Coordinates of C-alpha atoms in Angstrom, one line a residue:
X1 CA 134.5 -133.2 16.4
X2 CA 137.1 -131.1 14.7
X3 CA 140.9 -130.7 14.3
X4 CA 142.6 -133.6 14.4
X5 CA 140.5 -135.4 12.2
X6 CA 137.9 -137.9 12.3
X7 CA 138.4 -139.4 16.2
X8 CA 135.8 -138.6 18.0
X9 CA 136.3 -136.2 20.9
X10 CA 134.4 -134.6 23.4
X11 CA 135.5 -131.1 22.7
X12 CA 133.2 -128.3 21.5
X13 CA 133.7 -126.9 18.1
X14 CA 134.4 -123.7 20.1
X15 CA 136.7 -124.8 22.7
X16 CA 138.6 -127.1 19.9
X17 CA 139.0 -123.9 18.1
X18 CA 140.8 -122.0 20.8
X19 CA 142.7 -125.0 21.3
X20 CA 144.3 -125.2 17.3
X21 CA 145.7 -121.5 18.2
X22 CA 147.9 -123.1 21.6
X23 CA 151.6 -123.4 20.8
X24 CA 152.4 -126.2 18.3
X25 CA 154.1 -128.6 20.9
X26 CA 151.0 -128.6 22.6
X27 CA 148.7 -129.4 19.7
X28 CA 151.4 -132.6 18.7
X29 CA 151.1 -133.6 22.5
X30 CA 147.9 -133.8 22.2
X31 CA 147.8 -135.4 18.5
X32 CA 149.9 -138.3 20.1
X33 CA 147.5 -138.8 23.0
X34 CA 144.2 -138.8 20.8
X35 CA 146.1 -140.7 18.1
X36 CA 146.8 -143.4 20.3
X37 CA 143.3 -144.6 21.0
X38 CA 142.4 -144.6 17.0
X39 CA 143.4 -146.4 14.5
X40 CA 146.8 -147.7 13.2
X41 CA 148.2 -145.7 10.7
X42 CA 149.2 -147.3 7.1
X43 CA 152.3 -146.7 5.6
X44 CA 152.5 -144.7 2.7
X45 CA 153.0 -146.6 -0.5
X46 CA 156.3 -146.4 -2.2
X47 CA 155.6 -144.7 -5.3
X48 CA 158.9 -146.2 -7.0
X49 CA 157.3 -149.5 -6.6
X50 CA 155.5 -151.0 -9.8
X51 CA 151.6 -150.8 -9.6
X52 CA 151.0 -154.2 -9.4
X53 CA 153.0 -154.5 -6.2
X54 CA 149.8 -153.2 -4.6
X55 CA 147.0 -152.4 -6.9
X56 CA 143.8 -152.9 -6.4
X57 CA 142.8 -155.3 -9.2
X58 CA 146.4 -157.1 -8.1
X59 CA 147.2 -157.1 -4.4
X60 CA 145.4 -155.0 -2.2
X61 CA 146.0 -151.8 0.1
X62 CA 145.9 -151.9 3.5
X63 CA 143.5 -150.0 5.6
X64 CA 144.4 -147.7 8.9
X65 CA 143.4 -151.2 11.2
X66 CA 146.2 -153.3 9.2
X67 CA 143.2 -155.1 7.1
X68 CA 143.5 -155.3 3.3
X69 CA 141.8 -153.2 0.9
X70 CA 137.6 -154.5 1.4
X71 CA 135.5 -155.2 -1.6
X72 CA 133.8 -153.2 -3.6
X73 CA 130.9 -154.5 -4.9
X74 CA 128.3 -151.9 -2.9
X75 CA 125.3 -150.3 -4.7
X76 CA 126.8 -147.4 -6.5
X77 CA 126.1 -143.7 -5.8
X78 CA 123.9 -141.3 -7.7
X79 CA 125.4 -139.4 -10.9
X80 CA 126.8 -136.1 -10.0
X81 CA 124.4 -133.6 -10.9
X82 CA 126.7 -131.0 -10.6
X83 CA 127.7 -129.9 -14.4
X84 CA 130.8 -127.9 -13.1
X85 CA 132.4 -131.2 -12.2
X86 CA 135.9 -131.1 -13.9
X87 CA 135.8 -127.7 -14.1
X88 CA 139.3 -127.0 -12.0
X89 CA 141.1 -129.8 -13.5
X90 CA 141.1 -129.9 -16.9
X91 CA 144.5 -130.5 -17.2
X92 CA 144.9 -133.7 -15.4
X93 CA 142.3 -134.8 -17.8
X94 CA 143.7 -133.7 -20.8
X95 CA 146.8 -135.6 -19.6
X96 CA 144.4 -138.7 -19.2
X97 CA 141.6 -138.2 -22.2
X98 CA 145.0 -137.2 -24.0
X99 CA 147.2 -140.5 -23.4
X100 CA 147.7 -142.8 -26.0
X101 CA 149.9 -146.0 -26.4
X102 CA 151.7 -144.0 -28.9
X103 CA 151.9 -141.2 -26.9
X104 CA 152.0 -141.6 -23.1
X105 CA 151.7 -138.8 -20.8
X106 CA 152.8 -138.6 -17.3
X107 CA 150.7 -137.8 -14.6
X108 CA 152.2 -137.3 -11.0
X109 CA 148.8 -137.1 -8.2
X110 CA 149.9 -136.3 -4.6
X111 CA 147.3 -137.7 -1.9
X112 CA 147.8 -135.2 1.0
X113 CA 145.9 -135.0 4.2
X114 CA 145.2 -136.6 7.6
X115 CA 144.6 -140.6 8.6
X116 CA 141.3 -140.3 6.6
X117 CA 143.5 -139.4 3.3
X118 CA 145.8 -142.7 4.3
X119 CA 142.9 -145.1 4.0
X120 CA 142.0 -147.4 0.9
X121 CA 139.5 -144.9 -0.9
X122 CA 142.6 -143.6 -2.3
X123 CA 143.8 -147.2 -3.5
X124 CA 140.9 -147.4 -5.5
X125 CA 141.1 -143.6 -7.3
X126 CA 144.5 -144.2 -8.4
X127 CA 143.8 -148.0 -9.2
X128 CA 140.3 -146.7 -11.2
X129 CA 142.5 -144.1 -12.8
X130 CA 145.1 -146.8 -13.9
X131 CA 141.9 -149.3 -15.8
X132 CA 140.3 -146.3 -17.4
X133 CA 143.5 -144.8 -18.7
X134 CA 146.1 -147.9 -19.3
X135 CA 148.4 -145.4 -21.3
X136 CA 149.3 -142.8 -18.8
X137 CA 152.0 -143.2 -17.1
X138 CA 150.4 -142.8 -13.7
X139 CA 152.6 -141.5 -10.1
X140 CA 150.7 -141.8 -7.3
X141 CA 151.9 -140.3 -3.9
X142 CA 150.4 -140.5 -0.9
X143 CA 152.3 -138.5 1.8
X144 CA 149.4 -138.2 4.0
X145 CA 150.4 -138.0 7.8
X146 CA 147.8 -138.9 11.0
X147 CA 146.7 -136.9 12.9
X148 CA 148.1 -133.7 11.1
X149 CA 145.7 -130.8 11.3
X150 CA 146.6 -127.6 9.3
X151 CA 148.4 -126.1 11.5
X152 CA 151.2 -129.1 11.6
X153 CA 150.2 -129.9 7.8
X154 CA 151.4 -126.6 6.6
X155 CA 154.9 -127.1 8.1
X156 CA 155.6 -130.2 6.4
X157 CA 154.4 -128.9 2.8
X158 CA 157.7 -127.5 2.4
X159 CA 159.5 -130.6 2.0
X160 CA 156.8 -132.9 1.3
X161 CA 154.8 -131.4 -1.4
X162 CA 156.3 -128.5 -3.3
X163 CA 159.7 -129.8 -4.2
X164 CA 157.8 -132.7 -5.6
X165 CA 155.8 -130.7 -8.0
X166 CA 153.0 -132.8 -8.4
X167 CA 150.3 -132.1 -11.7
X168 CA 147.3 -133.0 -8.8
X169 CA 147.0 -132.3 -5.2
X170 CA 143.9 -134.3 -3.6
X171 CA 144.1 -132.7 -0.3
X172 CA 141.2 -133.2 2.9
X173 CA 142.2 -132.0 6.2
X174 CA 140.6 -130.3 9.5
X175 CA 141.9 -127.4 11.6
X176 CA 142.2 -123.5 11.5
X177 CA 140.3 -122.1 7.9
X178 CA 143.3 -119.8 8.1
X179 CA 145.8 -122.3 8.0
X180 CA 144.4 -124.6 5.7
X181 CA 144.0 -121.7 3.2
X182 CA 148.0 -121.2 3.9
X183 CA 148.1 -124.9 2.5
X184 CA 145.9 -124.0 -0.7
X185 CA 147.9 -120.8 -1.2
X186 CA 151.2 -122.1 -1.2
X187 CA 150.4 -125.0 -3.4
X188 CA 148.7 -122.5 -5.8
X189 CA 151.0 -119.8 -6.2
X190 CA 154.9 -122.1 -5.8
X191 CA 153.5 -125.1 -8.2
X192 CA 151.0 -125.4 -11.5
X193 CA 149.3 -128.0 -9.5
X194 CA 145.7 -128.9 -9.9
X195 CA 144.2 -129.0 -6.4
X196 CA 141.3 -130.8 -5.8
X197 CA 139.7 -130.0 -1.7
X198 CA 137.4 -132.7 -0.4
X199 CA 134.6 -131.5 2.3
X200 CA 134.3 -133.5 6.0
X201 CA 132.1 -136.5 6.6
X202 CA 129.5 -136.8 8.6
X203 CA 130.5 -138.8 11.7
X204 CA 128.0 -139.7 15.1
X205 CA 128.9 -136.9 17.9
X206 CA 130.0 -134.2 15.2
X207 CA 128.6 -130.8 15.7
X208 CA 126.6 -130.3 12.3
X209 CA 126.3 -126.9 12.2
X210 CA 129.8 -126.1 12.3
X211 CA 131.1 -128.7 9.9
X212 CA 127.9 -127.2 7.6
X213 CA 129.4 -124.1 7.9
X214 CA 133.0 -125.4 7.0
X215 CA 131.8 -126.7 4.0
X216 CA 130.2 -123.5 2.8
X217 CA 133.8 -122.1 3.7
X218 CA 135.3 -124.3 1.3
X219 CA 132.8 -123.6 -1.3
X220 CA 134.0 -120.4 -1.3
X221 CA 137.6 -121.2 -1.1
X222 CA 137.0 -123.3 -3.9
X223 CA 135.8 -120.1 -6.2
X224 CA 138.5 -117.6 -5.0
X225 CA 141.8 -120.2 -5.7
X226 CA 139.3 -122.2 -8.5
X227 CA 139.8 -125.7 -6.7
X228 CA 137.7 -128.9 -7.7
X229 CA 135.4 -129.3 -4.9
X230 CA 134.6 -132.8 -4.0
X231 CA 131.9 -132.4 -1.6
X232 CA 132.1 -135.9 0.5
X233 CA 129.8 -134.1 2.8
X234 CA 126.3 -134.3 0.7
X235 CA 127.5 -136.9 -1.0
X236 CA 127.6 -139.0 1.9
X237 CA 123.5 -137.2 3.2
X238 CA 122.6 -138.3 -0.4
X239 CA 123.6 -142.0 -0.2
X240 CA 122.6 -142.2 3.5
X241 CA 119.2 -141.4 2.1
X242 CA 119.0 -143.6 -0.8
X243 CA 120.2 -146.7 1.0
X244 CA 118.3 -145.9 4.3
X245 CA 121.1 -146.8 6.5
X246 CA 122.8 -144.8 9.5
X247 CA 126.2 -143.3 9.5
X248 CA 127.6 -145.8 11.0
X249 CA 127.3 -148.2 8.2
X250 CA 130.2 -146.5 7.0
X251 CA 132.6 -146.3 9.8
X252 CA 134.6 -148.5 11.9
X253 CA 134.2 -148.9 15.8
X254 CA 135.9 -146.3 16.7
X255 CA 132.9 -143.7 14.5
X256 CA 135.7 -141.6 13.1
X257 CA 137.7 -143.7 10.5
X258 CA 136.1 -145.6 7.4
X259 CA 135.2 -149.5 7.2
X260 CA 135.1 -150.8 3.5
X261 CA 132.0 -149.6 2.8
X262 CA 132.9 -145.6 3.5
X263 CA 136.4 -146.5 1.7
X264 CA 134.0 -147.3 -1.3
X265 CA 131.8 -144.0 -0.9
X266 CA 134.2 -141.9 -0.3
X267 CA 136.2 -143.0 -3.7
X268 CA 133.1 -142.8 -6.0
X269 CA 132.6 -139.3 -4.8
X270 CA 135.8 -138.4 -5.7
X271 CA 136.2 -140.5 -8.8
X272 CA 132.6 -138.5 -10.2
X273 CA 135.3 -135.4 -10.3
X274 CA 137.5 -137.0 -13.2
X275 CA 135.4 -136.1 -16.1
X276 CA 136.4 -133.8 -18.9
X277 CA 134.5 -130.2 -17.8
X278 CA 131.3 -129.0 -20.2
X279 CA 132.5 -125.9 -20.1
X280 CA 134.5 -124.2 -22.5
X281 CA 138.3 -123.0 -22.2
X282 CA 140.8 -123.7 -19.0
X283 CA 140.1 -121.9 -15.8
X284 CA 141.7 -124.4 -13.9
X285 CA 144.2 -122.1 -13.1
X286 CA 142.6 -118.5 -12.7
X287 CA 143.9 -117.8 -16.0
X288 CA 142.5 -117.8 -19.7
X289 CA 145.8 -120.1 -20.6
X290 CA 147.1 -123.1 -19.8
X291 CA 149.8 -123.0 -17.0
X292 CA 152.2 -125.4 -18.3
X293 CA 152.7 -124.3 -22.0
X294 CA 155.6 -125.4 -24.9
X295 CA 157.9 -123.3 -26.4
X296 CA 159.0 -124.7 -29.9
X297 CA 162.5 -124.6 -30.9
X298 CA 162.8 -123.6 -34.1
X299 CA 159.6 -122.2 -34.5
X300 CA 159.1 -120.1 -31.1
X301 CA 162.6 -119.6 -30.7
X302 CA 165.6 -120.8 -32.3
X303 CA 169.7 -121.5 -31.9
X304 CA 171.7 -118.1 -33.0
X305 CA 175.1 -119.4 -33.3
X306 CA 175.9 -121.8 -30.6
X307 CA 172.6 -120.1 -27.8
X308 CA 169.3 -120.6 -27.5
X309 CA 167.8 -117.7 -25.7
X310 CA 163.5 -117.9 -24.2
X311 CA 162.2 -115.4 -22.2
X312 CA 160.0 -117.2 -19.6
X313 CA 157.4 -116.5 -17.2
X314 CA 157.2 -119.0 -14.2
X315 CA 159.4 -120.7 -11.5
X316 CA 159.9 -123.9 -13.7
X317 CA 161.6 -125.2 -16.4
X318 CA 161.4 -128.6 -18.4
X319 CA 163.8 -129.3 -21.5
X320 CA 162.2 -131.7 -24.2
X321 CA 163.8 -134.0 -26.3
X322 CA 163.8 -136.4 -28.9
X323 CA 164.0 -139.8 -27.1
X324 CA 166.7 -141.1 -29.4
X325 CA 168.8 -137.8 -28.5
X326 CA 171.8 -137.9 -26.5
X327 CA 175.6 -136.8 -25.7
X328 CA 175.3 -133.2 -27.2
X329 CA 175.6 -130.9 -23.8
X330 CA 174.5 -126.9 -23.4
X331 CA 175.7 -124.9 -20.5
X332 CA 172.4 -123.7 -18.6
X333 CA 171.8 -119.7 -17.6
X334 CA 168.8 -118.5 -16.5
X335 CA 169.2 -114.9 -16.2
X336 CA 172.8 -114.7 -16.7
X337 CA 173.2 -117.3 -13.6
X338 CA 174.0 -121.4 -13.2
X339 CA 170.7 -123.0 -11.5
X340 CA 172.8 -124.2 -8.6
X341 CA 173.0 -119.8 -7.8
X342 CA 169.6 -119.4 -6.7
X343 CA 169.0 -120.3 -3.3
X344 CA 165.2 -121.1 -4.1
X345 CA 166.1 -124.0 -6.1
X346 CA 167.9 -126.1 -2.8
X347 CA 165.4 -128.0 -0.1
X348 CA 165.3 -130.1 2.3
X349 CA 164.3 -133.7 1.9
X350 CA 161.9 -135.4 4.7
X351 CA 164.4 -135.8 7.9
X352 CA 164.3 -139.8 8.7
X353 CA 162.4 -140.2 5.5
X354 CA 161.4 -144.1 5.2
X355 CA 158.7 -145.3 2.9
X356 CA 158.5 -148.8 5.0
X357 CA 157.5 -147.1 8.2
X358 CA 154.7 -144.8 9.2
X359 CA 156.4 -141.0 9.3
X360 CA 156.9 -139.1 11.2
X361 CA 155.2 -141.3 14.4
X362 CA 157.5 -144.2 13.4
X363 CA 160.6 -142.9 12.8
X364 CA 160.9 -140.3 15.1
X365 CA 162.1 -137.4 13.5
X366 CA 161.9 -133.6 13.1
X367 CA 159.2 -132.2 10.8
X368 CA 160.5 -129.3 9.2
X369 CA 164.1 -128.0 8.6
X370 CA 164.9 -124.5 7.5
X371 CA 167.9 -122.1 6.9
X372 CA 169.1 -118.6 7.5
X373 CA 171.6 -118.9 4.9
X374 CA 172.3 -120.3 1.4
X375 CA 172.5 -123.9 1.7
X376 CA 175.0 -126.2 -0.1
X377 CA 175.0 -130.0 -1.6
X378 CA 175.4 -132.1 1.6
X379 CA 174.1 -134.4 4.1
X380 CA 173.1 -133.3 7.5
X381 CA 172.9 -135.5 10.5
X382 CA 171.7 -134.1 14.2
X383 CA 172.9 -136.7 16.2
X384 CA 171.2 -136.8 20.3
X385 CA 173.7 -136.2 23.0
X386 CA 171.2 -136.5 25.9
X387 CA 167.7 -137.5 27.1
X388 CA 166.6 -135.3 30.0
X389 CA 164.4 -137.9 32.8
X390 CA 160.9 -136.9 31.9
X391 CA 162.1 -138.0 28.1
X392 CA 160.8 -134.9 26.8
X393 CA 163.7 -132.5 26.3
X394 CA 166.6 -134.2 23.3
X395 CA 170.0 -132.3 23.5
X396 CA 171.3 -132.6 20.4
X397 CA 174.6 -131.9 17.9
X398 CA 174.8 -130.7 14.5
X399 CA 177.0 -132.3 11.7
X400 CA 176.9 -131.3 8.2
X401 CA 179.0 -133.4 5.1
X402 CA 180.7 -130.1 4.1
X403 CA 180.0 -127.8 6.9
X404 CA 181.2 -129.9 9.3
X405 CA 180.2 -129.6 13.3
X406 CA 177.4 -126.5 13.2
X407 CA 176.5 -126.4 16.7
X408 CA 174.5 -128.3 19.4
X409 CA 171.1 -127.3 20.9
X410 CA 168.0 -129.0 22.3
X411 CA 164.3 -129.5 21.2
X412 CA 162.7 -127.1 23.4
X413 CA 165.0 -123.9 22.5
X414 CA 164.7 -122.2 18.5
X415 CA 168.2 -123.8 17.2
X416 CA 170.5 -121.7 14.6
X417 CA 173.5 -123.6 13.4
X418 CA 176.5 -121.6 13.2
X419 CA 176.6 -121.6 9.5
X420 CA 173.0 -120.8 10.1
X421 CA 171.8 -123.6 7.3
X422 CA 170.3 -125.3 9.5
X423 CA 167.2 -123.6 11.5
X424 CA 165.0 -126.1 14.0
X425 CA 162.0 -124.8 15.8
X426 CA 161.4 -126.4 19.0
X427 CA 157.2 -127.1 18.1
X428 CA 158.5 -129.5 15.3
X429 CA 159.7 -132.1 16.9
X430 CA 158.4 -135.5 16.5
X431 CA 160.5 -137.8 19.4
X432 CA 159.2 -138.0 22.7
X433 CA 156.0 -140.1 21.4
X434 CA 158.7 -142.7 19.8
X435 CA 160.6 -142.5 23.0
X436 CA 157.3 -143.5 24.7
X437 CA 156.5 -146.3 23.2
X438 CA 159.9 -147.8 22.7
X439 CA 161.9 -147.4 25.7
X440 CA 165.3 -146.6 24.9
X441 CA 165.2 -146.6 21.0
X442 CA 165.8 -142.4 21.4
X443 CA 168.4 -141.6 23.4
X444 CA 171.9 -140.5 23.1
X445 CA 173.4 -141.7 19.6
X446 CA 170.0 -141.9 18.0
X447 CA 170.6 -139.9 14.8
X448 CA 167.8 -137.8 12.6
X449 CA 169.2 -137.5 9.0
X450 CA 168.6 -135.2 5.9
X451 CA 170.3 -134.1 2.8
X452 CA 170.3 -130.6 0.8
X453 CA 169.2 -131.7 -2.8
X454 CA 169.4 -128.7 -5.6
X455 CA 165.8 -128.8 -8.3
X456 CA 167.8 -128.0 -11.1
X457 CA 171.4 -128.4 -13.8
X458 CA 173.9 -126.3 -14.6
X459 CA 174.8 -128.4 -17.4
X460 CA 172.2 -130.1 -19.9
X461 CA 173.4 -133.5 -21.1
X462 CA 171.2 -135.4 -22.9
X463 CA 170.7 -139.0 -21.9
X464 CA 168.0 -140.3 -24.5
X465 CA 164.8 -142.3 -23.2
X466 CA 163.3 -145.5 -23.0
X467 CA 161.3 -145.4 -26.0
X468 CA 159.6 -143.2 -28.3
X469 CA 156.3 -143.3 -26.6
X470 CA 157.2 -141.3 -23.4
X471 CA 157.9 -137.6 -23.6
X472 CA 161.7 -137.4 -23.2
X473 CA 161.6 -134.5 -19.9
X474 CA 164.4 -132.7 -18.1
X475 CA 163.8 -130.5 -15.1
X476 CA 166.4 -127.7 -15.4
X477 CA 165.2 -125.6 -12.7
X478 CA 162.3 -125.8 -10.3
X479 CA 161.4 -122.9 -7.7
X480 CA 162.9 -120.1 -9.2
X481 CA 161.2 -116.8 -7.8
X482 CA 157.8 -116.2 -10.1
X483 CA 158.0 -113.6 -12.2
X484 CA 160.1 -113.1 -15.6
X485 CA 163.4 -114.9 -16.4
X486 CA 165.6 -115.6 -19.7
X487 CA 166.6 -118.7 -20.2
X488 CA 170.4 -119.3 -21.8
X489 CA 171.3 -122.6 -23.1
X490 CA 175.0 -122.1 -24.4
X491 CA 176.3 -125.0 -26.7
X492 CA 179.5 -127.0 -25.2
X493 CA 179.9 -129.6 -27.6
X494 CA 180.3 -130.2 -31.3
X495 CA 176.6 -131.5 -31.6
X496 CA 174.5 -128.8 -30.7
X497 CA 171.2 -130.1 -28.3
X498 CA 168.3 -131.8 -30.4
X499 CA 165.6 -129.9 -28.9
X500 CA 162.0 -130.2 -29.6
X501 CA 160.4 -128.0 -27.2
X502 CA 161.2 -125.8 -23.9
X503 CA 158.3 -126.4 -21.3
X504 CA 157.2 -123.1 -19.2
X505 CA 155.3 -123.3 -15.8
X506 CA 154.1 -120.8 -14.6
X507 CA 151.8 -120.8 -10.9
X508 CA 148.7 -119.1 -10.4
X509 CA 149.3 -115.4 -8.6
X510 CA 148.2 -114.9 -5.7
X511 CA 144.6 -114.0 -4.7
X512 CA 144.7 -112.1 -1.5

């Protein structure tokens, strides 16, 4: 088994290699007709919710089959004899050792992967996170999608994971090494994100050798892009061992997704990871210094006149106030620019994005959206005009809220719109497998919507905060090309901006 994840298949390794290099309309094809014969897929968590809308100790998860999260009362694993656990994120554990009730820090952790990543191991990290650290402020996402190998994975990181900007990636996935490393890469070098890479189970039918060799792979992935390495694989050998029990004692029926008892091993593999590291300074990030650092105002850098002038290195920047601060304004210049002048800082969000409903394969939708040109602040529809009699070719028109009509193509043909802000590839579209199993819910009128949102301000206001405890954050620009900048705050009212500190971050360079 390999590729699209834990189902089992009766493909080689080999001939499921050649098979991840076919065009991607083929590969989702045969996602959906693999997929259909597995497991449910959960739907992702809304992360605005409050924890105890679905925490562990509250109200369970549910898992892949539509059961609730299982118990956990299982004999527990080994300790991890490995003394460089921690190593890669010391960060996200500063954040967490770090967190008081006087001070709370915020931690946002992204789940990203395949159906394995959307099952209820990951309930309990982030629930086991939340009772050792009470004080951090804790987001948990988990955008994982089914069936998504690396080769469809790494087209949906552009909307899904690096506009969010997450301090933790916990990222498992199967597919091309190649592609996968694409993933690791652009997380690495277009965030300061933590990445933590889990290895592959061991599941009845797999062809050990290969997945033996994958692992070693990752090992060394881990040491060239310094990623925690969470190695599920001998974890799982190790407690197969000590219990004396088979494989399967871990899996559902269909030996590829986990019952409550692999949801249990798999999370106390994982958890062993969030330890502060022996070792001393921060690595994490290939560098000697941390990636995320504080400029003090008015001891780093301070007002001359009515401007505040940093020099920067990184593609983001955070303004920190005091949380009783607010109504005094600054213009904001980052090398002699407004944010809203870099085309970097616009994106995309998640077309037919709906937390409720399992994305993409229940809302039908198309996975990616790019541009040819610089994009503005607006909402895009592409509304279907037609439904060809096999149900597998969408004619389609283009609408944009300030554009206005951009064109009309279909979802077998590369589509430009005539502004050219909107670029569709035909191997992106996720409809005909909703317009199988719902006859008639796609066909002409069925819309697929998204919006152009801009990660940054041209004006800093401030607003205040909550309460004294919380850092008091504002994102002023986020995807800015790496490399040196100057940042220009230029007072614009009487009160001039009660700054504390200007936060830097600045992503790891790029290892190839």
């Amino acid at each position: 088994m390999h590729g699209l994840g834990p189902l089992r298949v009766d493909l080689s390794e080999a001939a499921w290699s050649n098979l991840t290099h076919m065009c991607r309309a083929c590969l989702v094809v045969l996602a959906w007709a693999m997929m259909a014969v597995g497991a449910a897929h959960a739907a992702e968590p809304d992360p605005n919710k409050a924890a105890a809308d679905f925490g562990m100790f509250r109200q369970p998860l549910p898992d892949p089959d539509g059961r609730v999260q299982g118990k956990w009362d299982f004999p527990p694993l080994r300790p991890l004899a490995d003394k460089r656990a921690g190593e890669n994120v010391r960060r996200t554990m500063t954040l967490l050792t770090g967190s008081t009730p006087q001070k709370r820090n915020k931690l946002r952790v992204l789940i990203y992967g395949q159906s394995l990543s959307k099952q209820s191991w990951a309930g309990r990290v982030r629930d086991e996170l939340m009772r050792r650290y009470p004080s951090v402020d804790l987001e948990f996402y988990n955008r994982s999608i089914g069936g998504f190998i690396s080769s469809m994975l790494v087209r949906t990181l552009e909307q899904d994971v690096i506009p969010l900007y997450p301090d933790l990636v916990v990222l498992h996935d199967y597919g091309s090494e190649d592609l996968y490393e694409d993933i690791i890469r652009q997380i690495r070098t277009r965030t300061t994100a933590e990445v933590m890479v889990q290895t592959d189970p061991i599941t009845p039918g797999q062809k050990l050798s290969w997945h033996d060799a994958h692992a070693k792979w990752m090992r060394g992935l881990a040491e060239r892009w310094h990623l925690e390495l969470v190695d599920i694989r001998q974890a799982w050998v190790d407690y197969i061992q000590q219990q004396k029990i088979s494989v399967e004692k871990l899996l559902l029926e269909d030996k590829g997704h986990l019952n409550d008892w692999g949801n249990f091993t798999w999370a106390e593999a994982t958890l062993q990871h969030f330890v502060p590291a022996s070792g001393v300074g921060d690595q994490s990030q290939g560098n000697t210094v941390n990636p995320v650092s504080d400029v003090v105002v008015g001891a780093n850098v301070k007002w001359i006149d009515n401007v505040l002038r940093v020099p920067f290195i990184g593609n983001r920047i955070d303004l920190i106030s005091p949380f009783d601060a607010k109504g005094a304004a600054a213009q904001v210049l980052i090398d002699g620019k407004a944010p809203s002048q870099f085309p970097q800082l616009y994106t995309f969000t998640r077309p037919n994005a709906d937390a409720n409903r399992d994305w993409p394969w229940a809302t039908g939708a198309v996975i990616r959206v790019d541009s040819r040109a610089p994009l503005v602040l607006e909402d895009w529809t592409v509304t279907f005009n037609s439904v060809d009699k096999t149900g597998k070719i969408f004619g389609f028109d283009v609408q944009g809220s300030v554009t206005g009509y951009d064109g009309s193509g279909d979802t077998v043909s590369p589509f430009v719109s005539r502004s050219g802000r909107v670029a569709l590839s035909p191997g992106d579209w996720f409809l005909e497998r909703v317009h199988g199993r719902n006859a008639n819910r796609i066909g002409p009128g069925y819309n697929v919507t998204f919006s152009v949102v801009l990660q940054g301000k041209d004006t800093f206001i401030e607003a205040g905060c909550v309460d004294a405890e919380r850092l008091c954050s504002t994102t002023i620009a986020a995807g800015l090309p790496s490399g040196p900048h100057t940042l220009e705050l230029v007072q614009t009212t009487a009160a001039r901006p009660a700054l504390n500190m200007v936060r830097v971050y600045k992503p790891m360079q790029d290892v190839r």
